[in-house]
């Protein structure tokens, strides 16, 4: 009996700030004539990435407050099963699944899910594991974080992103190190993940035999992944508007004092006197902010921020954030229209 064609799954991984969401947006905005179900996993309890995904007709599902490779892996199975049942009932239709993991995920247990669950193994097949590499910071991450090593070692395709931020000599050194870790992976190069979709979708590069060479215990159902206990996440939500000048001062000071310990920070900000959402993203000492789309008419204006880093002082960060909340001016004094400062 001929088996029906399975639904391909692309697992998109890469360390914090590598450019996964940038690549996801590129995939969703390209003309590929495919309906994609997108599953976005975030480490913090407040989801930011799903709000940074471009407006599209795709099915976007979100998993927060845990890492897909360990604490919320059961949620992944439930979401995939729900997708299948919804498709059978005609409620949704999709041609492929794309999973964006957290920057702290080991991709092996995620891929393993499609072999250990009988229903999922009958319906889905892993097309490829795509790892996005931040050429500017990855050397430091490889030296100190096992997750960065696991993501590269288990990849089928490695996108060396942000090549414009390092020299040709450093790029060659980095490439040599990556080849030692994973000599068989296809390597692509880009800025802002500007790669061809034909090189990452529908390429059927996931080879179970090769994965067993990398991890002989891949098909054993006790794959346990431990995160560095010094790494944690802190999230804030606030309905009151923020003062832009105070936000700028806070971020400048925070980056100078704690930049090396800030693995990733991002957010959507509601700023007093500005009609647009303000999006900020950063890792270590690199920080950028930009005006985003206008707040929608019936949309609740709220600031949401997430910091992922080492030895974070939650109380201190919380107080610094509260200091940015806009306080009403003294009666009779005219408020100045805030000016947006963009960081590089």
Tab-separated table of C-alpha atoms in Angstrom:
chain	number	residue	atom	x	y	z
A	1	UNK	CA	0.000	0.000	0.000
A	2	UNK	CA	1.367	3.423	-0.968
A	3	UNK	CA	1.827	5.716	2.010
A	4	UNK	CA	0.393	9.215	1.699
A	5	UNK	CA	2.902	12.014	1.388
A	6	UNK	CA	3.971	13.210	4.802
A	7	UNK	CA	3.863	16.853	5.880
A	8	UNK	CA	7.413	18.296	5.915
A	9	UNK	CA	8.713	19.986	9.067
A	10	UNK	CA	11.498	22.560	9.138
A	11	UNK	CA	13.143	23.164	12.520
A	12	UNK	CA	14.637	26.642	12.737
A	13	UNK	CA	17.195	27.090	15.490
A	14	UNK	CA	20.167	29.232	16.424
A	15	UNK	CA	21.528	30.944	19.507
A	16	UNK	CA	19.903	34.021	21.041
A	17	UNK	CA	19.842	36.948	18.622
A	18	UNK	CA	21.163	35.037	15.616
A	19	UNK	CA	18.326	36.185	13.333
A	20	UNK	CA	15.739	33.383	13.453
A	21	UNK	CA	12.714	35.692	13.441
A	22	UNK	CA	14.244	37.696	10.582
A	23	UNK	CA	14.503	34.480	8.570
A	24	UNK	CA	10.983	33.451	9.551
A	25	UNK	CA	9.615	36.771	8.306
A	26	UNK	CA	11.542	36.375	5.073
A	27	UNK	CA	9.987	32.936	4.555
A	28	UNK	CA	6.469	34.197	5.252
A	29	UNK	CA	6.730	37.175	2.906
A	30	UNK	CA	8.250	35.337	-0.059
A	31	UNK	CA	5.993	33.955	-2.785
A	32	UNK	CA	6.254	30.198	-2.370
A	33	UNK	CA	2.578	29.227	-2.796
A	34	UNK	CA	2.632	27.177	0.377
A	35	UNK	CA	0.505	27.427	3.484
A	36	UNK	CA	2.777	27.187	6.531
A	37	UNK	CA	1.802	26.416	10.115
A	38	UNK	CA	4.308	28.268	12.315
A	39	UNK	CA	5.089	27.267	15.903
A	40	UNK	CA	7.075	29.872	17.849
A	41	UNK	CA	8.672	28.914	21.163
A	42	UNK	CA	9.985	31.517	23.614
A	43	UNK	CA	11.988	31.060	26.786
A	44	UNK	CA	10.352	33.905	28.710
A	45	UNK	CA	6.817	34.042	30.044
A	46	UNK	CA	5.958	37.013	27.792
A	47	UNK	CA	5.882	36.288	24.067
A	48	UNK	CA	7.559	38.905	21.883
A	49	UNK	CA	8.618	37.003	18.757
A	50	UNK	CA	5.065	36.190	17.698
A	51	UNK	CA	4.338	39.940	17.709
A	52	UNK	CA	7.381	40.557	15.509
A	53	UNK	CA	6.204	38.063	12.908
A	54	UNK	CA	4.837	39.878	9.875
A	55	UNK	CA	1.107	40.042	9.270
A	56	UNK	CA	0.244	37.003	7.189
A	57	UNK	CA	-2.436	34.416	6.653
A	58	UNK	CA	-0.287	31.710	8.187
A	59	UNK	CA	-1.307	29.746	11.258
A	60	UNK	CA	0.897	31.151	14.067
A	61	UNK	CA	0.970	29.184	17.320
A	62	UNK	CA	2.900	30.226	20.394
A	63	UNK	CA	4.549	28.337	23.276
A	64	UNK	CA	5.910	30.432	26.143
A	65	UNK	CA	7.609	30.130	29.506
A	66	UNK	CA	9.811	27.178	28.780
A	67	UNK	CA	12.130	25.628	26.256
A	68	UNK	CA	10.688	23.427	23.528
A	69	UNK	CA	13.390	20.803	23.999
A	70	UNK	CA	12.515	20.114	27.622
A	71	UNK	CA	9.847	21.780	29.795
A	72	UNK	CA	7.224	22.438	27.106
A	73	UNK	CA	7.984	19.539	24.781
A	74	UNK	CA	4.621	18.012	25.666
A	75	UNK	CA	2.979	21.211	24.460
A	76	UNK	CA	4.601	20.705	21.050
A	77	UNK	CA	3.030	17.252	20.750
A	78	UNK	CA	-0.381	18.605	21.770
A	79	UNK	CA	-0.159	21.507	19.313
A	80	UNK	CA	0.815	19.222	16.437
A	81	UNK	CA	-1.979	16.769	17.259
A	82	UNK	CA	-4.472	19.652	17.469
A	83	UNK	CA	-3.286	20.915	14.085
A	84	UNK	CA	-3.874	17.495	12.579
A	85	UNK	CA	-7.355	17.149	14.001
A	86	UNK	CA	-8.249	20.688	12.894
A	87	UNK	CA	-7.006	19.916	9.394
A	88	UNK	CA	-9.042	16.706	9.211
A	89	UNK	CA	-12.120	18.677	10.263
A	90	UNK	CA	-11.419	21.248	7.564
A	91	UNK	CA	-10.772	24.105	10.000
A	92	UNK	CA	-7.187	24.745	8.879
A	93	UNK	CA	-5.070	23.830	5.879
A	94	UNK	CA	-1.289	23.799	5.697
A	95	UNK	CA	1.401	22.309	3.472
A	96	UNK	CA	4.306	22.353	5.901
A	97	UNK	CA	5.202	23.126	9.514
A	98	UNK	CA	7.960	25.497	10.601
A	99	UNK	CA	9.121	25.414	14.216
A	100	UNK	CA	11.167	28.336	15.547
A	101	UNK	CA	12.885	27.200	18.744
A	102	UNK	CA	14.176	29.365	21.549
A	103	UNK	CA	17.780	30.463	21.321
A	104	UNK	CA	18.564	28.098	24.206
A	105	UNK	CA	17.119	24.952	22.647
A	106	UNK	CA	18.908	21.758	21.734
A	107	UNK	CA	17.315	20.792	18.387
A	108	UNK	CA	17.835	17.052	18.899
A	109	UNK	CA	14.877	16.455	21.275
A	110	UNK	CA	12.656	18.581	19.027
A	111	UNK	CA	13.456	16.402	16.011
A	112	UNK	CA	13.160	13.297	18.178
A	113	UNK	CA	9.510	14.170	18.850
A	114	UNK	CA	8.612	13.185	15.286
A	115	UNK	CA	10.059	9.701	15.761
A	116	UNK	CA	8.853	8.867	19.275
A	117	UNK	CA	5.152	9.748	18.859
A	118	UNK	CA	3.402	7.216	16.593
A	119	UNK	CA	0.755	9.556	15.163
A	120	UNK	CA	3.290	12.295	14.453
A	121	UNK	CA	5.760	9.884	12.847
A	122	UNK	CA	3.028	8.631	10.514
A	123	UNK	CA	1.995	12.131	9.474
A	124	UNK	CA	5.088	14.345	9.587
A	125	UNK	CA	8.681	14.057	8.437
A	126	UNK	CA	11.578	16.311	9.369
A	127	UNK	CA	12.692	18.087	6.198
A	128	UNK	CA	15.695	19.899	7.614
A	129	UNK	CA	17.211	21.495	10.702
A	130	UNK	CA	18.304	25.038	9.885
A	131	UNK	CA	20.723	26.735	12.274
A	132	UNK	CA	21.253	30.495	12.034
A	133	UNK	CA	24.664	31.659	13.268
A	134	UNK	CA	25.443	35.190	14.464
A	135	UNK	CA	28.943	35.630	13.020
A	136	UNK	CA	29.619	38.611	15.287
A	137	UNK	CA	29.049	36.850	18.615
A	138	UNK	CA	29.024	33.101	17.960
A	139	UNK	CA	32.684	32.509	18.929
A	140	UNK	CA	31.949	33.719	22.451
A	141	UNK	CA	28.769	31.640	22.572
A	142	UNK	CA	30.566	28.514	21.400
A	143	UNK	CA	33.194	28.960	24.112
A	144	UNK	CA	30.710	29.235	26.972
A	145	UNK	CA	27.347	27.757	25.977
A	146	UNK	CA	26.701	24.115	25.110
A	147	UNK	CA	23.458	25.020	23.316
A	148	UNK	CA	25.332	26.947	20.625
A	149	UNK	CA	27.530	23.907	20.002
A	150	UNK	CA	24.554	21.527	19.903
A	151	UNK	CA	22.701	23.716	17.412
A	152	UNK	CA	25.625	23.701	14.987
A	153	UNK	CA	26.532	20.030	15.463
A	154	UNK	CA	22.970	18.882	14.736
A	155	UNK	CA	22.269	21.189	11.775
A	156	UNK	CA	21.622	20.136	8.194
A	157	UNK	CA	22.000	23.711	6.953
A	158	UNK	CA	24.028	26.434	8.688
A	159	UNK	CA	23.317	30.054	7.766
A	160	UNK	CA	26.318	32.223	8.608
A	161	UNK	CA	24.405	35.444	9.202
A	162	UNK	CA	25.662	39.018	9.772
A	163	UNK	CA	28.757	38.429	7.651
A	164	UNK	CA	29.006	42.199	7.195
A	165	UNK	CA	29.889	42.607	10.879
A	166	UNK	CA	33.169	40.679	10.809
A	167	UNK	CA	36.321	40.659	8.684
A	168	UNK	CA	37.001	38.107	5.941
A	169	UNK	CA	39.834	36.675	8.048
A	170	UNK	CA	37.574	36.162	11.069
A	171	UNK	CA	34.898	34.635	8.849
A	172	UNK	CA	37.387	32.083	7.528
A	173	UNK	CA	38.479	31.204	11.079
A	174	UNK	CA	34.848	30.792	12.132
A	175	UNK	CA	34.068	28.657	9.107
A	176	UNK	CA	37.024	26.396	9.930
A	177	UNK	CA	35.736	25.900	13.470
A	178	UNK	CA	32.223	25.127	12.236
A	179	UNK	CA	33.534	22.606	9.693
A	180	UNK	CA	35.338	20.792	12.496
A	181	UNK	CA	32.079	20.600	14.444
A	182	UNK	CA	29.854	19.662	11.505
A	183	UNK	CA	31.648	18.924	8.221
A	184	UNK	CA	28.548	17.633	6.390
A	185	UNK	CA	26.168	20.563	6.897
A	186	UNK	CA	25.457	22.829	3.938
A	187	UNK	CA	26.714	26.361	4.600
A	188	UNK	CA	24.963	29.512	3.406
A	189	UNK	CA	26.086	33.106	3.893
A	190	UNK	CA	24.034	36.244	4.308
A	191	UNK	CA	23.144	39.535	5.872
A	192	UNK	CA	19.711	39.801	7.491
A	193	UNK	CA	19.251	36.136	6.488
A	194	UNK	CA	18.909	37.040	2.791
A	195	UNK	CA	19.134	33.453	1.562
A	196	UNK	CA	17.208	31.725	-1.213
A	197	UNK	CA	14.190	29.769	0.057
A	198	UNK	CA	14.961	26.941	-2.376
A	199	UNK	CA	18.115	26.360	-0.343
A	200	UNK	CA	16.267	25.839	2.954
A	201	UNK	CA	12.744	24.542	2.229
A	202	UNK	CA	11.874	21.211	0.635
A	203	UNK	CA	15.504	20.105	0.561
A	204	UNK	CA	15.082	16.760	2.424
A	205	UNK	CA	18.488	16.896	4.097
A	206	UNK	CA	17.554	15.359	7.460
A	207	UNK	CA	19.335	11.987	7.629
A	208	UNK	CA	18.466	9.837	10.639
A	209	UNK	CA	21.595	7.709	10.245
A	210	UNK	CA	23.812	10.788	10.364
A	211	UNK	CA	21.974	12.082	13.443
A	212	UNK	CA	22.646	8.784	15.193
A	213	UNK	CA	26.336	9.277	14.477
A	214	UNK	CA	26.163	12.698	16.145
A	215	UNK	CA	23.996	11.434	19.011
A	216	UNK	CA	23.830	7.622	19.394
A	217	UNK	CA	21.008	8.070	21.945
A	218	UNK	CA	18.877	10.158	19.590
A	219	UNK	CA	16.035	7.605	19.383
A	220	UNK	CA	16.014	6.842	23.098
A	221	UNK	CA	13.146	8.509	24.903
A	222	UNK	CA	15.125	9.934	27.819
A	223	UNK	CA	16.917	12.776	26.108
A	224	UNK	CA	17.416	15.337	28.869
A	225	UNK	CA	18.688	18.831	28.263
A	226	UNK	CA	19.923	21.043	31.094
A	227	UNK	CA	20.278	24.793	30.860
A	228	UNK	CA	22.923	26.859	32.597
A	229	UNK	CA	21.347	27.722	35.950
A	230	UNK	CA	22.921	31.182	35.749
A	231	UNK	CA	20.790	31.963	32.697
A	232	UNK	CA	17.277	33.175	33.413
A	233	UNK	CA	14.602	35.376	31.914
A	234	UNK	CA	12.826	38.434	33.305
A	235	UNK	CA	9.652	39.779	31.722
A	236	UNK	CA	7.621	42.945	32.224
A	237	UNK	CA	4.171	44.102	31.079
A	238	UNK	CA	2.835	47.624	31.588
A	239	UNK	CA	-0.385	49.292	30.372
A	240	UNK	CA	0.722	52.809	31.262
A	241	UNK	CA	2.757	54.658	28.621
A	242	UNK	CA	6.528	54.944	28.970
A	243	UNK	CA	8.668	58.049	28.760
A	244	UNK	CA	10.957	57.690	25.736
A	245	UNK	CA	13.781	59.808	27.150
A	246	UNK	CA	13.858	57.713	30.309
A	247	UNK	CA	13.813	54.489	28.263
A	248	UNK	CA	16.781	55.710	26.202
A	249	UNK	CA	18.721	56.616	29.343
A	250	UNK	CA	17.914	53.287	30.987
A	251	UNK	CA	18.946	51.190	27.988
A	252	UNK	CA	22.191	53.157	27.491
A	253	UNK	CA	23.177	52.672	31.123
A	254	UNK	CA	22.075	49.018	31.175
A	255	UNK	CA	24.108	48.140	28.083
A	256	UNK	CA	27.219	49.843	29.455
A	257	UNK	CA	26.973	48.122	32.835
A	258	UNK	CA	25.463	44.720	32.030
A	259	UNK	CA	25.870	44.319	28.266
A	260	UNK	CA	28.130	41.286	28.403
A	261	UNK	CA	25.646	39.416	30.589
A	262	UNK	CA	22.609	40.282	28.448
A	263	UNK	CA	22.320	37.356	26.046
A	264	UNK	CA	19.103	38.671	24.479
A	265	UNK	CA	16.598	41.426	25.155
A	266	UNK	CA	13.609	42.516	23.121
A	267	UNK	CA	10.259	44.185	23.451
A	268	UNK	CA	7.284	46.124	22.147
A	269	UNK	CA	6.956	49.542	23.808
A	270	UNK	CA	3.982	51.842	24.309
A	271	UNK	CA	5.476	55.342	24.335
A	272	UNK	CA	3.654	58.475	25.440
A	273	UNK	CA	2.956	60.807	22.502
A	274	UNK	CA	3.905	58.318	19.773
A	275	UNK	CA	1.235	56.698	17.604
A	276	UNK	CA	3.409	53.741	16.588
A	277	UNK	CA	4.581	50.747	18.523
A	278	UNK	CA	8.301	50.945	19.262
A	279	UNK	CA	10.217	47.696	18.735
A	280	UNK	CA	13.596	47.138	20.339
A	281	UNK	CA	15.941	44.174	20.110
A	282	UNK	CA	19.458	43.597	21.326
A	283	UNK	CA	22.128	41.169	22.364
A	284	UNK	CA	25.148	41.994	24.486
A	285	UNK	CA	26.331	45.497	23.522
A	286	UNK	CA	24.394	45.680	20.247
A	287	UNK	CA	21.014	47.356	20.542
A	288	UNK	CA	18.582	48.760	18.004
A	289	UNK	CA	15.179	50.371	18.267
A	290	UNK	CA	12.773	51.406	15.551
A	291	UNK	CA	9.212	52.642	15.116
A	292	UNK	CA	6.897	49.840	14.042
A	293	UNK	CA	3.325	49.914	12.753
A	294	UNK	CA	0.658	52.136	14.300
A	295	UNK	CA	-1.350	50.802	17.187
A	296	UNK	CA	-4.606	49.367	15.877
A	297	UNK	CA	-7.877	51.060	16.797
A	298	UNK	CA	-9.148	48.278	19.077
A	299	UNK	CA	-5.714	47.087	20.191
A	300	UNK	CA	-4.724	47.288	23.851
A	301	UNK	CA	-1.643	49.470	24.127
A	302	UNK	CA	0.841	47.682	26.352
A	303	UNK	CA	4.596	47.511	26.762
A	304	UNK	CA	6.064	44.002	26.890
A	305	UNK	CA	9.764	43.375	27.506
A	306	UNK	CA	11.879	40.259	27.959
A	307	UNK	CA	15.487	40.042	29.147
A	308	UNK	CA	17.436	36.761	28.922
A	309	UNK	CA	20.837	36.782	30.535
A	310	UNK	CA	23.233	35.647	33.211
A	311	UNK	CA	22.797	36.537	36.877
A	312	UNK	CA	19.899	38.914	36.217
A	313	UNK	CA	18.748	40.980	39.196
A	314	UNK	CA	14.974	40.943	38.742
A	315	UNK	CA	14.177	43.485	41.477
A	316	UNK	CA	16.745	45.937	40.156
A	317	UNK	CA	15.525	45.615	36.567
A	318	UNK	CA	11.915	45.933	37.693
A	319	UNK	CA	12.628	49.178	39.548
A	320	UNK	CA	14.559	50.577	36.574
A	321	UNK	CA	11.658	49.707	34.292
A	322	UNK	CA	9.130	51.347	36.626
A	323	UNK	CA	11.211	54.516	36.545
A	324	UNK	CA	10.457	54.738	32.811
A	325	UNK	CA	6.692	54.956	33.260
A	326	UNK	CA	5.351	58.320	32.137
A	327	UNK	CA	4.235	60.525	35.037
A	328	UNK	CA	1.665	63.251	34.374
A	329	UNK	CA	3.210	66.690	34.057
A	330	UNK	CA	2.359	69.484	36.513
A	331	UNK	CA	-0.882	71.175	35.521
A	332	UNK	CA	-0.327	74.025	33.093
A	333	UNK	CA	3.023	72.797	31.753
A	334	UNK	CA	3.043	71.749	28.135
A	335	UNK	CA	4.412	68.332	27.306
A	336	UNK	CA	7.170	68.171	24.750
A	337	UNK	CA	6.698	65.795	21.850
A	338	UNK	CA	9.218	62.971	22.345
A	339	UNK	CA	11.982	62.467	19.848
A	340	UNK	CA	13.001	58.939	18.952
A	341	UNK	CA	16.648	58.033	19.424
A	342	UNK	CA	17.849	55.040	17.388
A	343	UNK	CA	20.747	52.960	18.619
A	344	UNK	CA	23.170	51.011	16.466
